[in-house]
Short mmCIF file of C-alpha atoms in Angstrom, two decimals:
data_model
loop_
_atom_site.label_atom_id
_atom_site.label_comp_id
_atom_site.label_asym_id
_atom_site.label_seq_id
_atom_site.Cartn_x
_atom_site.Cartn_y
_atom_site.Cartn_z
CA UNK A 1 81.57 100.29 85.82
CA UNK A 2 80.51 98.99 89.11
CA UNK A 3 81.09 101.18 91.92
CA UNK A 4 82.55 103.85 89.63
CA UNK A 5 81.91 107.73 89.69
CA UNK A 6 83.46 110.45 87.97
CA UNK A 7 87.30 111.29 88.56
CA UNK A 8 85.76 115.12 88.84
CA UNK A 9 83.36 114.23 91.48
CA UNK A 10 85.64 111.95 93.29
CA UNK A 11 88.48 115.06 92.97
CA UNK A 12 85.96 117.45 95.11
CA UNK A 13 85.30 113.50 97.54
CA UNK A 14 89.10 114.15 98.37
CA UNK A 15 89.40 117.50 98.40
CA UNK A 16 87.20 117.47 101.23
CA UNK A 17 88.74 115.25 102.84
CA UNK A 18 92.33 116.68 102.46
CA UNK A 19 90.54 119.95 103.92
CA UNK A 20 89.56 118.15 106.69
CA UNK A 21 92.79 115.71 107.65
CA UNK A 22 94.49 119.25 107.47
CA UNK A 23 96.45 121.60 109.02
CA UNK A 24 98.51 119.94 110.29
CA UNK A 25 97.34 120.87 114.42
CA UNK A 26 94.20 118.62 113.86
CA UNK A 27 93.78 115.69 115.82
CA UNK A 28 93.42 112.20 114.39
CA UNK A 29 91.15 109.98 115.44
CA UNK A 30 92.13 106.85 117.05
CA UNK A 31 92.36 104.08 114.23
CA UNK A 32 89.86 100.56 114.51
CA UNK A 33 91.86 97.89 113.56
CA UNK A 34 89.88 96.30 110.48
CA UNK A 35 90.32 94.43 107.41
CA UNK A 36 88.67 95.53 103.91
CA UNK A 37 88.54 93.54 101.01
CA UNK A 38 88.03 96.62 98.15
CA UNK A 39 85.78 96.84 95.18
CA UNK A 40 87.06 95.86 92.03
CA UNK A 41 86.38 97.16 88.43
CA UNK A 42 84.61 94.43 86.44
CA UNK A 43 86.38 92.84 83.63
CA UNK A 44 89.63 91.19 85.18
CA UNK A 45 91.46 90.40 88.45
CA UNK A 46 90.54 92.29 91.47
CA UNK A 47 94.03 93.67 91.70
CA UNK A 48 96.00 95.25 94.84
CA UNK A 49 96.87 98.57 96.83
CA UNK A 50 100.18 99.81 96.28
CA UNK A 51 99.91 103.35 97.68
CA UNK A 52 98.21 105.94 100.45
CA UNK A 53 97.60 109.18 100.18
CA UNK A 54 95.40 111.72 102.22
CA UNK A 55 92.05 111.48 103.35
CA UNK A 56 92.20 107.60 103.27
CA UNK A 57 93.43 107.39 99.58
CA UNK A 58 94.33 104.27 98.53
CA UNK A 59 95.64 103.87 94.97
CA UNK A 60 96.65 100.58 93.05
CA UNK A 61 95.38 98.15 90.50
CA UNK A 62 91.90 96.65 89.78
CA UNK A 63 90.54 94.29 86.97
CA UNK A 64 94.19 94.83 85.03
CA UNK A 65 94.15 98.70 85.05
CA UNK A 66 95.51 101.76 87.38
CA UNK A 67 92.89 102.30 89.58
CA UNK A 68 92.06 103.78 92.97
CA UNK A 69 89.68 103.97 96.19
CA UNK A 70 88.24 107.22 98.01
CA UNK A 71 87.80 106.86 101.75
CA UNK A 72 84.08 105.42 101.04
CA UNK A 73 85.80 102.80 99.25
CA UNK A 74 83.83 103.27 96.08
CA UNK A 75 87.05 101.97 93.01
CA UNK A 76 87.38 104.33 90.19
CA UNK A 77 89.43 104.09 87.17
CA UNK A 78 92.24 105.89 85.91
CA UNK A 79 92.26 107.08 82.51
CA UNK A 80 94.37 105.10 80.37
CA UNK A 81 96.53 106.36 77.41
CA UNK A 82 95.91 105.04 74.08
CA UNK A 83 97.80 102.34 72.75
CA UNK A 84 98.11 100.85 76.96
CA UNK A 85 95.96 97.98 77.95
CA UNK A 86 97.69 97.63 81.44
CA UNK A 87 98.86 99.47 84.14
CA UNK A 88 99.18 100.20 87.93
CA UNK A 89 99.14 103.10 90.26
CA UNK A 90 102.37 102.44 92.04
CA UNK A 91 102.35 106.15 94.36
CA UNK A 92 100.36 108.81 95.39
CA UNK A 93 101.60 112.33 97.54
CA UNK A 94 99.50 114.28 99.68
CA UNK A 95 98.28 116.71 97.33
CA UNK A 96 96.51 113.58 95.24
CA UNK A 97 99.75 113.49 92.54
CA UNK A 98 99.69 109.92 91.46
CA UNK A 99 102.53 108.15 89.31
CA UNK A 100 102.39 104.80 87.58
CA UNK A 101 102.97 102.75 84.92
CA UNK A 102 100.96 101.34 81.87
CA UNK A 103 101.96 98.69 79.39
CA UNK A 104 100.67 97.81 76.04
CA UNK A 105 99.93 93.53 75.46
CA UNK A 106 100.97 94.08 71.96
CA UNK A 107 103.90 94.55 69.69
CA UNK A 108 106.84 93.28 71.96
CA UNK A 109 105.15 94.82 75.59
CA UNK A 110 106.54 97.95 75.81
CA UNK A 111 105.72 100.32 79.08
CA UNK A 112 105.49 103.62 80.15
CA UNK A 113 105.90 105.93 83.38
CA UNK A 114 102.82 108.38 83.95
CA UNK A 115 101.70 111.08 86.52
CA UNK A 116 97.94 112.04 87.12
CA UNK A 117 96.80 114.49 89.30
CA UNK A 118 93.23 113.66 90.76
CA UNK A 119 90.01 115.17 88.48
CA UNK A 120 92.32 115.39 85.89
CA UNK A 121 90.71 114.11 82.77
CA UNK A 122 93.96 112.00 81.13
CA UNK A 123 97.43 110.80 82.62
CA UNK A 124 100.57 112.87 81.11
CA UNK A 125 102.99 110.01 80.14
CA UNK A 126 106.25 111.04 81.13
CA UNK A 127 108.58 108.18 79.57
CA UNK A 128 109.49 106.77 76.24
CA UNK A 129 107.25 103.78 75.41
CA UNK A 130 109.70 100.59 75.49
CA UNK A 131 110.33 97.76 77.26
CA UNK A 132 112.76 99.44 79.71
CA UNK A 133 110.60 102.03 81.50
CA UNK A 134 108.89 102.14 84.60
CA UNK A 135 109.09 102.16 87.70
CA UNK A 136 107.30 105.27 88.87
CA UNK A 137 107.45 107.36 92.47
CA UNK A 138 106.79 110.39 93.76
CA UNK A 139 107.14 112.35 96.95
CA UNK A 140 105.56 115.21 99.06
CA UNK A 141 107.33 117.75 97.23
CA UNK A 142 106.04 116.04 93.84
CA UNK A 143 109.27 115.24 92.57
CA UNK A 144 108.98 111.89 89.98
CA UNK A 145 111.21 109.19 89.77
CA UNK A 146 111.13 106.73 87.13
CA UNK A 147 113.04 104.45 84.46
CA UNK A 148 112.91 106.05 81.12
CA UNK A 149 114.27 103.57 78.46
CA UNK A 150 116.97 102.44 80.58
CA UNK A 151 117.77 106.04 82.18
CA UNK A 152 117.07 107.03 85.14
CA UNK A 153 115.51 110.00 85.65
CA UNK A 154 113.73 112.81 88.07
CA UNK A 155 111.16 115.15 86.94
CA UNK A 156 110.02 118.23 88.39
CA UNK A 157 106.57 120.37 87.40
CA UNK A 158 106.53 117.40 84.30
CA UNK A 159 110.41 118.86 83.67
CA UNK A 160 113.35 116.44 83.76
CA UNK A 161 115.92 117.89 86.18
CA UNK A 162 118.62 115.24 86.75
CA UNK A 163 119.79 112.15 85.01
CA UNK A 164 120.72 109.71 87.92
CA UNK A 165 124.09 108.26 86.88
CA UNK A 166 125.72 104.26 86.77
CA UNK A 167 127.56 103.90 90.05
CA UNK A 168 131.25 105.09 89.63
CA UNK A 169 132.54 102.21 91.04
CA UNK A 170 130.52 100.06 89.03
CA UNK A 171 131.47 97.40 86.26
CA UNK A 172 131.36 98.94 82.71
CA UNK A 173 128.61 96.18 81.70
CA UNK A 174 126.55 98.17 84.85
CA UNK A 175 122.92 99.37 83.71
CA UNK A 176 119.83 100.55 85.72
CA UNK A 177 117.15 97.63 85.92
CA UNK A 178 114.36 99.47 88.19
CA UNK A 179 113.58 102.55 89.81
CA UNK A 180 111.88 101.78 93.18
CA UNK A 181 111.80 105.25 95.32
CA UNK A 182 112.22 108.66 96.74
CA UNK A 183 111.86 109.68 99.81
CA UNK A 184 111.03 113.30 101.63
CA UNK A 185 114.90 114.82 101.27
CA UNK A 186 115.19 113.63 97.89
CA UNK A 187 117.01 110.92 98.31
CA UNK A 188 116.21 108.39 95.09
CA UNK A 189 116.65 104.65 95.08
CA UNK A 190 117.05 101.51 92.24
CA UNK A 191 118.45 98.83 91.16
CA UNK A 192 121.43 98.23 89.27
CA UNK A 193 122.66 94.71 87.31
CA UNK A 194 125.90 93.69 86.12
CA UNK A 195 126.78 90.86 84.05
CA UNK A 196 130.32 90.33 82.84
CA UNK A 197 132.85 87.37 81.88
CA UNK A 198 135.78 87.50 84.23
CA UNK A 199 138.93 86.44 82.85
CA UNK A 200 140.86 86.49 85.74
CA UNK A 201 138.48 83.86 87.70
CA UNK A 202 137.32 82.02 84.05
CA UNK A 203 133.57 82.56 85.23
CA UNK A 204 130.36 84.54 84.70
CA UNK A 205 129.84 87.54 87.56
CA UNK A 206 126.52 88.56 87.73
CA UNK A 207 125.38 90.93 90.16
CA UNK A 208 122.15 92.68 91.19
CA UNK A 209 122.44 95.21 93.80
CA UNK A 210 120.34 98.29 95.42
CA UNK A 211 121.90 102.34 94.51
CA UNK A 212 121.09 105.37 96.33
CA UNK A 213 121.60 108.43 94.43
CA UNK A 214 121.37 111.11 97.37
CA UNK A 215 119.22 114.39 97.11
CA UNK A 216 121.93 117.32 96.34
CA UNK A 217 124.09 115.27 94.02
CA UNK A 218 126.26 113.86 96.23
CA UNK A 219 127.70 110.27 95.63
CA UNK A 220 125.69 107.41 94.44
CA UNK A 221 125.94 104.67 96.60
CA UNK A 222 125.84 100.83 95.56
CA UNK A 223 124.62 98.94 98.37
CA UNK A 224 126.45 95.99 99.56
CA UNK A 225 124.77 92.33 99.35
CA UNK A 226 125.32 89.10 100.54
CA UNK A 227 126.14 87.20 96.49
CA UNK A 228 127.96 89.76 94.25
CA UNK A 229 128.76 86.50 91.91
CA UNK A 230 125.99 83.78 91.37
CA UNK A 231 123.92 84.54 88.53
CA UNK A 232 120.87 82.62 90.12
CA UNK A 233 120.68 84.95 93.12
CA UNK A 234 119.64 89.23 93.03
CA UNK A 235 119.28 91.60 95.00
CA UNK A 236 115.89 93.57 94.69
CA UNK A 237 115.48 96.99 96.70
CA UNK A 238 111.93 97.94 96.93
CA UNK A 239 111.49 101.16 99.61
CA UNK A 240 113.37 103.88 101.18
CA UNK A 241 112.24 106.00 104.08
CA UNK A 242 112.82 109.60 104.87
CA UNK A 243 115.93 108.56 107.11
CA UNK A 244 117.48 106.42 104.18
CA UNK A 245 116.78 103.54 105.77
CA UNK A 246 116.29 100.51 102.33
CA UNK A 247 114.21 97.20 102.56
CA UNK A 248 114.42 94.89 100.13
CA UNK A 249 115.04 91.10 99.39
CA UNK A 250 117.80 88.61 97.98
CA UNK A 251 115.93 86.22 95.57
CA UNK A 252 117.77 82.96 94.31
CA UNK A 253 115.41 81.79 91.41
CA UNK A 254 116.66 77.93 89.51
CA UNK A 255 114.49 76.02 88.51
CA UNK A 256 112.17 74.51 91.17
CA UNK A 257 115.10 76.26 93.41
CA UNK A 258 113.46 79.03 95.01
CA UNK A 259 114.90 81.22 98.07
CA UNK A 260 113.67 84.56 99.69
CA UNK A 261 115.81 86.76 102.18
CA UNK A 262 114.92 89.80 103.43
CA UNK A 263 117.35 92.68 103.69
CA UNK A 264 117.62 96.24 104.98
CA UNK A 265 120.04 98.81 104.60
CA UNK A 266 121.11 101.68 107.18
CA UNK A 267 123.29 105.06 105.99
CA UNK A 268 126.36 105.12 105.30
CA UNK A 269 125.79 101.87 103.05
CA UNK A 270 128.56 100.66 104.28
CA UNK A 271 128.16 97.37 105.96
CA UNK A 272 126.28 94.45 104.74
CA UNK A 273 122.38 94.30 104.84
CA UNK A 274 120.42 92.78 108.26
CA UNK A 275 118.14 90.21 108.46
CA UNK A 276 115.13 90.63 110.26
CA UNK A 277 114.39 86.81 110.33
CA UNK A 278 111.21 85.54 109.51
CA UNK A 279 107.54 84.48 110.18
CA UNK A 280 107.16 81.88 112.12
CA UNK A 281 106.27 78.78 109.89
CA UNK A 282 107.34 80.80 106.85
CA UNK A 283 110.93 79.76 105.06
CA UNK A 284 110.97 82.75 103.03
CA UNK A 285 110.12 86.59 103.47
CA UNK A 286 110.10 89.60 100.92
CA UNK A 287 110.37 93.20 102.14
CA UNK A 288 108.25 95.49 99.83
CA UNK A 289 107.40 98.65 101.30
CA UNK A 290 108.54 101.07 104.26
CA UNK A 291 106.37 103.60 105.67
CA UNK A 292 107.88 107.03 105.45
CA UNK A 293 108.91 107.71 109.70
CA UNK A 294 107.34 105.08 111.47
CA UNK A 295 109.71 102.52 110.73
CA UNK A 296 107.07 100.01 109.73
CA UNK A 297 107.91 97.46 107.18
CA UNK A 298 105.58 95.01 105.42
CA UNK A 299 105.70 91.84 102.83
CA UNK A 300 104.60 88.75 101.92
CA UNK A 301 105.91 85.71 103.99
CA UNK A 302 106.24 82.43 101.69
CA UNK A 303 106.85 78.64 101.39
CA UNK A 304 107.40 77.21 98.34
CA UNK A 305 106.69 73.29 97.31
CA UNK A 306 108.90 72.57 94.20
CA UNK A 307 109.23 75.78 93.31
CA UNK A 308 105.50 77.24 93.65
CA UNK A 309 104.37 79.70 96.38
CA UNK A 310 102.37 76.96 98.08
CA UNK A 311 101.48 79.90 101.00
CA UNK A 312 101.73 83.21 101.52
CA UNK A 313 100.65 85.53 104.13
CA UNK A 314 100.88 89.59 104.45
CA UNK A 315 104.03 90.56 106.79
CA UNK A 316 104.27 93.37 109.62
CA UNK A 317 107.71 94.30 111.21
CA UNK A 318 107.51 97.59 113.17
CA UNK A 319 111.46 97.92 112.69
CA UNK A 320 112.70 95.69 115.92
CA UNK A 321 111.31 92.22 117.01
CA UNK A 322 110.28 89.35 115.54
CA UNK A 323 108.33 89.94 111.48
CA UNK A 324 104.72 89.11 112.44
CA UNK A 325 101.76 87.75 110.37
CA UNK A 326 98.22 89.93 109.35
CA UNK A 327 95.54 88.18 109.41
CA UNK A 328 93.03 87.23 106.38
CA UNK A 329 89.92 88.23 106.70
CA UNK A 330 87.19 86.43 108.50
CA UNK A 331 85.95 82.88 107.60
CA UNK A 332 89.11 82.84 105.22
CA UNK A 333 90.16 79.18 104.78
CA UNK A 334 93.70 77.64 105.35
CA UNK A 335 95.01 78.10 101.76
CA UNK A 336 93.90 81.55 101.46
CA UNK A 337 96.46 83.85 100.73
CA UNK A 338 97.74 87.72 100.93
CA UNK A 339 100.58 89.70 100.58
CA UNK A 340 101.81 92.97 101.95
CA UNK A 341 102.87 96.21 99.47
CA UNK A 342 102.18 98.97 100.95
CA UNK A 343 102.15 100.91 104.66
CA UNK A 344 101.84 104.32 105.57
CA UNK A 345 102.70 106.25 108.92
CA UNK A 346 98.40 106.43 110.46
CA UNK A 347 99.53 102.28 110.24
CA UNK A 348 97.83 101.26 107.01
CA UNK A 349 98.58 98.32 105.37
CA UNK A 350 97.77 97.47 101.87
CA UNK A 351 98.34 94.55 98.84
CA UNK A 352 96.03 92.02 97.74
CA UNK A 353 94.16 88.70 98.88
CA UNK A 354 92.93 85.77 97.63
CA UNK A 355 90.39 83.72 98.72
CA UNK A 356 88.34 80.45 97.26
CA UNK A 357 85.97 80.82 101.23
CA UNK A 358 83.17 83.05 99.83
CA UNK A 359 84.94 86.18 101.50
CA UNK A 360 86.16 87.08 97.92
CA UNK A 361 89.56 88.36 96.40
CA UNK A 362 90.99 91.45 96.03
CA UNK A 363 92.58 95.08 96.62
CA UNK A 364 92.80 94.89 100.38
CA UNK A 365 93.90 97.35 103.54
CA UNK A 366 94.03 96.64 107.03
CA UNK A 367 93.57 99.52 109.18
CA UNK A 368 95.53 99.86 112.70
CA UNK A 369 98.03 97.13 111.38
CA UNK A 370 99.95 96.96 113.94
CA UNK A 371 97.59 96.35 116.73
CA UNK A 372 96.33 92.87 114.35
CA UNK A 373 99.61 91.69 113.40
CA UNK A 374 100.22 87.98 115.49
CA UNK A 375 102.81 85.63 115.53
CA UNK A 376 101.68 82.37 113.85
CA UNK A 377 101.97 78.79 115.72
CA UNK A 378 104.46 77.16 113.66
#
């Protein structure tokens, strides 16, 4: 494949670098802010970052597959499983451990959570193959998180060590819809839906909300939102950072009725989520990634037109002021578009871009995000 080399020889690129990012004394060098539109394996659509790890590893999705990018930027491929057609590196830690998730386009879609370590020569699946698992993480201390089969679960060494429990305060009809993080201490976090008739009030609730299970088994937390009733509206959590601090978004979704809201959480969980606001000229704004202590947030600013994303734009928040814009790349037209899934704490940005201006589409990162994020003129 083009721009391919072997995961062994690409294992010894990063191993060298890790050797030289580390210990932990060194100096880093000042970042150049800069926008790179990645390599893509041939065959499909040129796919999107969703992860950074050491030594400017950058791990994601290209042409339809798990896939990921060495400082050079050269793209390589993951192995796949048989039986998968489909997947995405959705994390990586700093030792190169990278989870994900594969899917088969056969036989009713069913999925799968998977770790791979870097030169390793095959992924170890680590859930059941249905179409309730998924959702993989990982942190420095290469503890997993996913969604096996409906359960949520956290694996240690390939080992499961805890079963991450309902909310106790939680309707009966409560189950476990996503897994979407774990952060430094432990902490793990998802998302939980309830659907129930309610006699009392002659209605349909529906409900879907954010949980924190906490490292050390203490309490699991369901996070307060803004609709607890209206089965068009949910509540999607999507990062946590080593504080506990949860980003997310409230989607209403009817019809050509389409609404985005971002939210974000602060310990105890007891108060309702804040809004940031949003980009100027934007209606909408997801949250879908927070870097682990630098309290940078990123996502995709949208407007819809009868129910389409007509634009959409990466999104920078630093964690106070106004939610700013990244920029496309250069000679990118007006209905080019971008969004925002990943940031890290050297202020890397990653997701995906598309482009009909002869820049091209794809996997993209921009490098010293903060210094290039702009308020647009609305």
């Amino acid at each position: 494949m083009r721009g391919t080399t072997s995961a062994t020889a690409a294992a010894a690129v990063l191993a060298g670098l890790i050797t030289a990012a580390g210990p932990a004394a060194a100096a880093e060098p000042a970042c150049a802010p800069g926008i790179t539109v990645l390599p893509s394996l041939t065959g499909g659509p040129a796919g999107a970052v969703h992860g950074f790890g050491a030594g400017g590893l950058a791990v994601g999705s290209s042409a339809g597959l798990p896939a990921y990018w060495t400082a050079d930027h050269r793209v390589h491929a993951v192995p796949m499983p048989e039986g998968f057609q489909e997947g995405t590196v959705t994390a990586v830690n700093g030792k190169g451990l990278m989870v994900g998730t594969v899917r088969s386009t056969v036989q009713g879609y069913p999925g799968a959570a998977f770790t791979y370590q870097l030169g390793a020569g095959s992924v170890q699946l680590i859930t059941a193959s249905s179409g309730r698992s998924g959702g993989a993480d990982v942190n420095e201390a290469g503890h997993v998180v996913a969604l096996d089969d409906g359960v949520a679960k956290e694996w240690v060494n390939g080992h499961v060590v805890r079963e991450l429990p309902v909310p106790a305060d939680a309707h009966p009809s409560t189950v476990i819809s996503s897994v979407n993080g774990i952060n430094k201490r432990g902490d793990i976090l998802g998302t939980a839906y309830t659907n129930y008739w309610d006699q009392d009030n002659d209605q349909i609730v529906s409900k879907t909300f954010p949980v924190v299970w906490p490292a050390g088994d203490y309490p699991t937390s369901s996070l307060p939102v803004w609709n607890d009733s209206d089965w068009t509206v949910g509540t999607q959590a999507t990062g946590i950072d080593n504080r506990g601090r949860v980003v997310g978004y409230e989607a209403r979704s009817y019809r050509d009725w389409q609404e985005r809201k971002p939210a974000v959480w602060k310990r105890p969980y007891d108060a309702l989520p804040a809004g940031p606001g949003l980009v100027a000229g934007y209606e909408h704004l997801t949250l879908d990634a927070i870097s682990p202590d630098t309290n940078a947030t990123v996502g995709t600013a949208v407007t819809f037109v009868e129910g389409y994303a007509n634009r959409t734009q990466a999104a920078y928040w630093p964690g106070a002021g106004p939610v700013k814009a990244l920029p496309h790349p250069a000679g990118a037209t007006p209905d080019a578009r971008s969004q925002a899934l990943a940031v890290s704490d050297d202020d890397r940005v990653g997701g995906s871009y598309w482009g009909w201006d002869g820049v091209g589409s794809g996997a993209v990162i921009w490098t010293c995000a903060s210094k290039q994020a702009y308020t647009p003129q609305s």
